[in-house]
mmCIF file of C-alpha atoms and ligand atoms in Angstrom:
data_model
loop_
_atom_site.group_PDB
_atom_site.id
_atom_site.type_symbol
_atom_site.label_atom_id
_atom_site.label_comp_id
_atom_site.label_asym_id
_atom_site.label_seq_id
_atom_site.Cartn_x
_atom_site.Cartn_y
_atom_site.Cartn_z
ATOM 1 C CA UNK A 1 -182.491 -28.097 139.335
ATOM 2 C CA UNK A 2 -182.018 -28.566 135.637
ATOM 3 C CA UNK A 3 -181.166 -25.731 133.717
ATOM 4 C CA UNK A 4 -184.314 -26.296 130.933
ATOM 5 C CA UNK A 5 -186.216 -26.619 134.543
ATOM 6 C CA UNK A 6 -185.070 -23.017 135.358
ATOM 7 C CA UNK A 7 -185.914 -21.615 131.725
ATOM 8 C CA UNK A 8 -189.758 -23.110 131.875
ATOM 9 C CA UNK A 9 -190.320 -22.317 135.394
ATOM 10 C CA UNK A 10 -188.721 -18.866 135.747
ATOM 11 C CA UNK A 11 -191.429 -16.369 136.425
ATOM 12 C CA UNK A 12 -190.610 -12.644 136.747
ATOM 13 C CA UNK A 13 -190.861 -11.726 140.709
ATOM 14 C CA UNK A 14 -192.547 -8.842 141.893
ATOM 15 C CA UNK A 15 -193.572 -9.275 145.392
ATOM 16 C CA UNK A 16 -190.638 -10.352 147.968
ATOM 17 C CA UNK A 17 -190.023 -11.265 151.482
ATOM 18 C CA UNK A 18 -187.605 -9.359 153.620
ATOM 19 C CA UNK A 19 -185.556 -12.465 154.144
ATOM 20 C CA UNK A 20 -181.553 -12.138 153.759
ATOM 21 C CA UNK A 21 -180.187 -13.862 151.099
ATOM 22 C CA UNK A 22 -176.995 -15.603 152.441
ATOM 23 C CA UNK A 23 -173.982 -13.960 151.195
ATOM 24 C CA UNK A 24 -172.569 -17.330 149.498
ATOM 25 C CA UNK A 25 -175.500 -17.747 147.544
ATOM 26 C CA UNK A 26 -175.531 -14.094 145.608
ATOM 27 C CA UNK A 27 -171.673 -14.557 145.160
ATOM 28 C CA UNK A 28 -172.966 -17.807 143.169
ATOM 29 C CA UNK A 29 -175.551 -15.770 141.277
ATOM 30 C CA UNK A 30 -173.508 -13.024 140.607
ATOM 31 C CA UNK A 31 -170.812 -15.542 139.467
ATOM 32 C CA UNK A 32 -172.999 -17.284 136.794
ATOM 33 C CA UNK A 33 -173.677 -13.601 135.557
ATOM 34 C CA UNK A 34 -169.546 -13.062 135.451
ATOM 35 C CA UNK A 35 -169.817 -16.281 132.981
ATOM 36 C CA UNK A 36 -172.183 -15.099 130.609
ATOM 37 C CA UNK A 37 -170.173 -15.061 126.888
ATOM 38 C CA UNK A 38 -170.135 -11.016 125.378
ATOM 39 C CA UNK A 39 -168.625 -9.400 121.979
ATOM 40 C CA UNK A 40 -164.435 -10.531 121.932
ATOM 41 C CA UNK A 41 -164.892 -11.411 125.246
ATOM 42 C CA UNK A 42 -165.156 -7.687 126.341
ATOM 43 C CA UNK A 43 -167.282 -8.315 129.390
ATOM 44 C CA UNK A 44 -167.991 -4.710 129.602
ATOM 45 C CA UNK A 45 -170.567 -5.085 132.546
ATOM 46 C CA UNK A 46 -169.752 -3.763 136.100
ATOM 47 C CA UNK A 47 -172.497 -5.073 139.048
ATOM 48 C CA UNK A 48 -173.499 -3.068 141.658
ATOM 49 C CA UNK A 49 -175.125 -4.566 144.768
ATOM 50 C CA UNK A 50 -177.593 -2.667 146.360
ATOM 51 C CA UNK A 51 -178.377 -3.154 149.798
ATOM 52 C CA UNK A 52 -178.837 0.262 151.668
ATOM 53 C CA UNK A 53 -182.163 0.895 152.379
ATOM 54 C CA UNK A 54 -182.018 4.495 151.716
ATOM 55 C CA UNK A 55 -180.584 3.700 147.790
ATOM 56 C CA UNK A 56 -183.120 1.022 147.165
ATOM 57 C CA UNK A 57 -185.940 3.757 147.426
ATOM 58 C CA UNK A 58 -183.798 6.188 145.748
ATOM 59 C CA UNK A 59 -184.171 3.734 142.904
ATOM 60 C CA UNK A 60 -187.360 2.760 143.382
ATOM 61 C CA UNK A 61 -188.081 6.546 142.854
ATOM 62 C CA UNK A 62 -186.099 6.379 139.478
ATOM 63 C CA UNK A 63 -189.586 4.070 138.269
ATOM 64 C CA UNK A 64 -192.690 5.598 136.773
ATOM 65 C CA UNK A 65 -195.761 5.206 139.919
ATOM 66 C CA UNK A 66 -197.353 2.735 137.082
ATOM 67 C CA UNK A 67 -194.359 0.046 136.785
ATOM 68 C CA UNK A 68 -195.220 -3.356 138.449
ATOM 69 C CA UNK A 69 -191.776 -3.366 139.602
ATOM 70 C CA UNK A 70 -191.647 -0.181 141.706
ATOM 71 C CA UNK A 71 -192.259 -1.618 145.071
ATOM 72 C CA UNK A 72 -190.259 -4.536 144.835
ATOM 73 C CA UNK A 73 -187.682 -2.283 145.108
ATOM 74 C CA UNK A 74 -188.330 -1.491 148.974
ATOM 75 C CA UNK A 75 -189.442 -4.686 149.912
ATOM 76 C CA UNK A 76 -186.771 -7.177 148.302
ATOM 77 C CA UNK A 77 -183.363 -7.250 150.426
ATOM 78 C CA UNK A 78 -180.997 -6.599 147.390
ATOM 79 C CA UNK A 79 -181.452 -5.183 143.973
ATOM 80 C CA UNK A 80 -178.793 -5.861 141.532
ATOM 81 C CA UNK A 81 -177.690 -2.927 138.699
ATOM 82 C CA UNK A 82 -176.180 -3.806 135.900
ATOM 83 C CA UNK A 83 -174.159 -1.349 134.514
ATOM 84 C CA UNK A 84 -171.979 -1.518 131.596
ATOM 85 C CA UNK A 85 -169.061 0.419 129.500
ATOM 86 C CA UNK A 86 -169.847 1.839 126.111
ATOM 87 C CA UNK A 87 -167.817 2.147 122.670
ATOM 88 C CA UNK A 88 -166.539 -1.267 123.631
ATOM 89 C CA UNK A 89 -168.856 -4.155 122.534
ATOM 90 C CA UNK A 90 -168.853 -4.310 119.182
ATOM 91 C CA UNK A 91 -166.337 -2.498 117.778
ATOM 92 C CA UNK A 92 -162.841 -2.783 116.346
ATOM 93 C CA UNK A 93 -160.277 0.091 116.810
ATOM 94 C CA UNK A 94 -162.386 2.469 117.773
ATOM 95 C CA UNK A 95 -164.863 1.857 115.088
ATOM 96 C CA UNK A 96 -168.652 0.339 115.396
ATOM 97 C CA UNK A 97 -167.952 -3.182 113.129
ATOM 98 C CA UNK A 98 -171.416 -3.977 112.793
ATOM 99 C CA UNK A 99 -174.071 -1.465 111.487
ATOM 100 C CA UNK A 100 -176.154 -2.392 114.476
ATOM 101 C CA UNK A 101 -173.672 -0.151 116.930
ATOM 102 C CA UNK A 102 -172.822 -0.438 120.278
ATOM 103 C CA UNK A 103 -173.686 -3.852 121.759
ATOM 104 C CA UNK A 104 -173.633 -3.420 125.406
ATOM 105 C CA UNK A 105 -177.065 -4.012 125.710
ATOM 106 C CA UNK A 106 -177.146 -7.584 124.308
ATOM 107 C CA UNK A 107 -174.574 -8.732 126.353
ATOM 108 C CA UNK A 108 -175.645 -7.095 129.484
ATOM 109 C CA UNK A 109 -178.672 -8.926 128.952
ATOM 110 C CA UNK A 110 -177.045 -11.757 128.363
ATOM 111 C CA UNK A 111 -175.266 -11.787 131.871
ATOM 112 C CA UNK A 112 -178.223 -10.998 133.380
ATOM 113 C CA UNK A 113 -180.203 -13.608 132.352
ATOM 114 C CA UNK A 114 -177.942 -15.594 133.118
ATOM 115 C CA UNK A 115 -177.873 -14.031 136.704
ATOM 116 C CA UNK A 116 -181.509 -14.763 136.564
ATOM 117 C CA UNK A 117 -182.063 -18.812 135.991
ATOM 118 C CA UNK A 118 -179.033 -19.057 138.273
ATOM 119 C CA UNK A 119 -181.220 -17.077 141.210
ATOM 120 C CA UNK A 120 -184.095 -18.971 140.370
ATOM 121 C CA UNK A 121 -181.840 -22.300 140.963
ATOM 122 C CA UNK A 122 -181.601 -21.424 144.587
ATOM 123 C CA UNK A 123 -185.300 -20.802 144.632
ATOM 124 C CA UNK A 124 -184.603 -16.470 144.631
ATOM 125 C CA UNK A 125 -186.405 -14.193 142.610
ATOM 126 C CA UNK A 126 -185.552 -11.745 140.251
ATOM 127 C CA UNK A 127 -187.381 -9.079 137.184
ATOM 128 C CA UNK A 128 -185.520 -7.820 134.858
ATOM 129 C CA UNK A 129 -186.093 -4.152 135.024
ATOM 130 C CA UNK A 130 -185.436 -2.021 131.729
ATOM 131 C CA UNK A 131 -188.229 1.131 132.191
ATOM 132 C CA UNK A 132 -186.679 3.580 134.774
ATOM 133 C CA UNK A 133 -184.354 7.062 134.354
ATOM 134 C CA UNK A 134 -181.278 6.031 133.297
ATOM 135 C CA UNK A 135 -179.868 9.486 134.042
ATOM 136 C CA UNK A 136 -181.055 9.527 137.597
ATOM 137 C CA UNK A 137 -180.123 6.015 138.852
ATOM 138 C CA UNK A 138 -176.439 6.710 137.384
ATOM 139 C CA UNK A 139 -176.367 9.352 139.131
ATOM 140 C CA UNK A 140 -177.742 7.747 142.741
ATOM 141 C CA UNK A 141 -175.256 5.028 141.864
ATOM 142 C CA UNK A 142 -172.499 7.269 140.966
ATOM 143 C CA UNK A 143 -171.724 5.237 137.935
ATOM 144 C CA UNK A 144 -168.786 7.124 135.836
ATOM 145 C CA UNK A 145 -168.923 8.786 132.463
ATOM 146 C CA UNK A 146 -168.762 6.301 129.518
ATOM 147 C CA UNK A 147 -170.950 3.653 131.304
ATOM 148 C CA UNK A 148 -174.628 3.346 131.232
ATOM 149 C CA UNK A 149 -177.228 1.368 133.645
ATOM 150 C CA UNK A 150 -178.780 -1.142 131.468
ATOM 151 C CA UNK A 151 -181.265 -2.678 133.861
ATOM 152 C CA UNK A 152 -181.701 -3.264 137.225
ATOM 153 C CA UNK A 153 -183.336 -6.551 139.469
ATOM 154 C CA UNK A 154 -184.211 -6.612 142.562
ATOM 155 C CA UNK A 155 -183.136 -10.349 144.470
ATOM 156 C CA UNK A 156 -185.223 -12.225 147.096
ATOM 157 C CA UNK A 157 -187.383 -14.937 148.267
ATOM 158 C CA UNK A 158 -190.769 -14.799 147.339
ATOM 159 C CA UNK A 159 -194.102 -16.832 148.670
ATOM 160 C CA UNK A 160 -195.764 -18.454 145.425
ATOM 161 C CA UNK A 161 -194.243 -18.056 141.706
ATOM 162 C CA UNK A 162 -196.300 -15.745 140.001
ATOM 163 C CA UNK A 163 -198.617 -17.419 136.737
ATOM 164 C CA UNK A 164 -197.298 -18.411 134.226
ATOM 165 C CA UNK A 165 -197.119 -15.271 131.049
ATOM 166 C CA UNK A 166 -198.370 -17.286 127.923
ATOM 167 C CA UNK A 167 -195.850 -17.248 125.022
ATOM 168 C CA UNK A 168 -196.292 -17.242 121.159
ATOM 169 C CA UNK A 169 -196.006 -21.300 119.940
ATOM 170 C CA UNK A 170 -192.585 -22.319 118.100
ATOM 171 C CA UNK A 171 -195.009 -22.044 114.637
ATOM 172 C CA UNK A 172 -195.522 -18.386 115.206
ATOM 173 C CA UNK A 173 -192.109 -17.565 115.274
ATOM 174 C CA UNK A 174 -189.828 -20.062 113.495
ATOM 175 C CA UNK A 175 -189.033 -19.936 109.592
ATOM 176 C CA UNK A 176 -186.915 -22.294 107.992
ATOM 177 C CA UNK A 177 -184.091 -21.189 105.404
ATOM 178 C CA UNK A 178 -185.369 -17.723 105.095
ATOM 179 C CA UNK A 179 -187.507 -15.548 106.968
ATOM 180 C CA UNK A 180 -191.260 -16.341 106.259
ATOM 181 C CA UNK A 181 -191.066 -20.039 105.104
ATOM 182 C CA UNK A 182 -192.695 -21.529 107.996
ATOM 183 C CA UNK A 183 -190.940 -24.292 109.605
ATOM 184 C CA UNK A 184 -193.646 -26.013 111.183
ATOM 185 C CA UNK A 185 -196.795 -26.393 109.064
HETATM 186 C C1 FMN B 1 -185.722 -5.723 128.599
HETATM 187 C C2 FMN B 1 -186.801 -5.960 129.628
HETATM 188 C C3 FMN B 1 -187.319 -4.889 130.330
HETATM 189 C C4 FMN B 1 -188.311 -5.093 131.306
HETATM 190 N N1 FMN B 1 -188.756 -4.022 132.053
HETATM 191 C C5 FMN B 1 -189.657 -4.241 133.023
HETATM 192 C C6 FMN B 1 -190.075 -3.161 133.856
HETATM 193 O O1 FMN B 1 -189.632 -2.026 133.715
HETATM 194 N N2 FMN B 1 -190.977 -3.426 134.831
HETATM 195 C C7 FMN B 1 -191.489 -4.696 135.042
HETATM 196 O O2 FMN B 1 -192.296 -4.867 135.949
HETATM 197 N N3 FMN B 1 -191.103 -5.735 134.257
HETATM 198 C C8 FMN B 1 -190.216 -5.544 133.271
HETATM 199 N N4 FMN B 1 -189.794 -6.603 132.485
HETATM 200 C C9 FMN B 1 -190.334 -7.959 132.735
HETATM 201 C C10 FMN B 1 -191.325 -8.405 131.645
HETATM 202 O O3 FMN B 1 -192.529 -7.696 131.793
HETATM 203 C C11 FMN B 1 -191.550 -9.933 131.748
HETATM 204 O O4 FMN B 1 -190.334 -10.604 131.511
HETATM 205 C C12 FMN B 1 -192.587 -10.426 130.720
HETATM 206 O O5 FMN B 1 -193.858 -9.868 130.972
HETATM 207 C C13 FMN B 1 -192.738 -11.956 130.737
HETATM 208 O O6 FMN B 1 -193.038 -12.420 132.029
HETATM 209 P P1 FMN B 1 -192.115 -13.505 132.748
HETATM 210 O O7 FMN B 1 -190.733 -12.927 132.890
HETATM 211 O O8 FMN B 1 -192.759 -13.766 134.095
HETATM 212 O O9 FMN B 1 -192.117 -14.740 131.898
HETATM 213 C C14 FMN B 1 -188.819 -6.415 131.538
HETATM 214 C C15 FMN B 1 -188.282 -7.487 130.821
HETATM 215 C C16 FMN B 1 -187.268 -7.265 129.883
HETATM 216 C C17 FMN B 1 -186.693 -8.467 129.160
#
């Protein structure tokens, strides 16, 4: 599949099938994620494979009852945690170099995105999952002080692609030379 393939046809995945998802393929996925560029080539992320039942619904539990993603939690065979070291990204001796602060959340998201068009390449699922308690799934996933979860996915196969969610046209959000001056008229 073509990569601009992936990026038009990538839905986010909320209902899954119990089917396995051979071992080669997620260490392809999870590779493509390993690629992703970050700040000075910091790649602060750290990936944590969930597969135990028992710590899937732990997590699921970490989830407000009202997020869409909350089941797929139990019902997909993996979900993926993305976890990543602060004070790192973004910063030059020990000092933030940008006034924007830490930026372990853009290139988390970065990797998993990419983790994300790679899964959907071999025809797997995936949401990115960013509303949850950050406090309580470090804790279920015993991630260490100075790291934080970022977002979690769960991976599977899934029956039909879920509709398409309509985006803003290019007009709406593309200025040309400064912000305002529309680009398209
Ligand atoms: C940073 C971030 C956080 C998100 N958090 C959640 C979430 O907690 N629960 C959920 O069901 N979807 C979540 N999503 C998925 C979005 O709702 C979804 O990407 C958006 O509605 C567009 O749909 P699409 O991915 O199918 O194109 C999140 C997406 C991003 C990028």
């Amino acid at each position: 599949m073509e990569l601009l393939t992936a990026i038009r046809e990538r839905r986010s995945v909320r209902k899954y099938k119990s089917k396995p998802v051979p071992e080669e393929i997620l260490m392809e996925i999870l590779d493509a994620a390993r690629l992703a560029p970050s700040w000075n080539n910091t790649q602060v992320w750290r990936f944590i494979v969930v597969k135990d039942q028992g710590t899937k619904a732990k997590l699921s539990e970490t989830l407000r009852p009202t997020n869409p993603a909350k089941a797929a939690y139990l019902d997909a065979p993996i979900v993926i945690c993305a976890a990543a070291q602060r004070g790192l990204s973004g910063f030059y001796k020990g000092e933030a170099a940008t006034n924007r602060g830490d930026w372990f959340m853009f290139d988390t998201a970065l990797a998993m995105e990419h983790l994300a068009l790679a899964a959907w390449q071999f025809g797997l699922g995936t949401v990115h999952v960013g509303l949850f308690d950050g406090t309580k799934a470090e804790e279920i996933l015993k991630v260490p002080e100075g790291y934080s979860i970022v977002s979690m996915t769960p991976l599977g196969y899934f029956d039909t692609p879920p509709d398409a969610k309509p985006r803003k046209p290019l007009q709406e959000i593309l200025y040309l030379n400064t912000y305002g001056e529309s680009y398209i008229k």
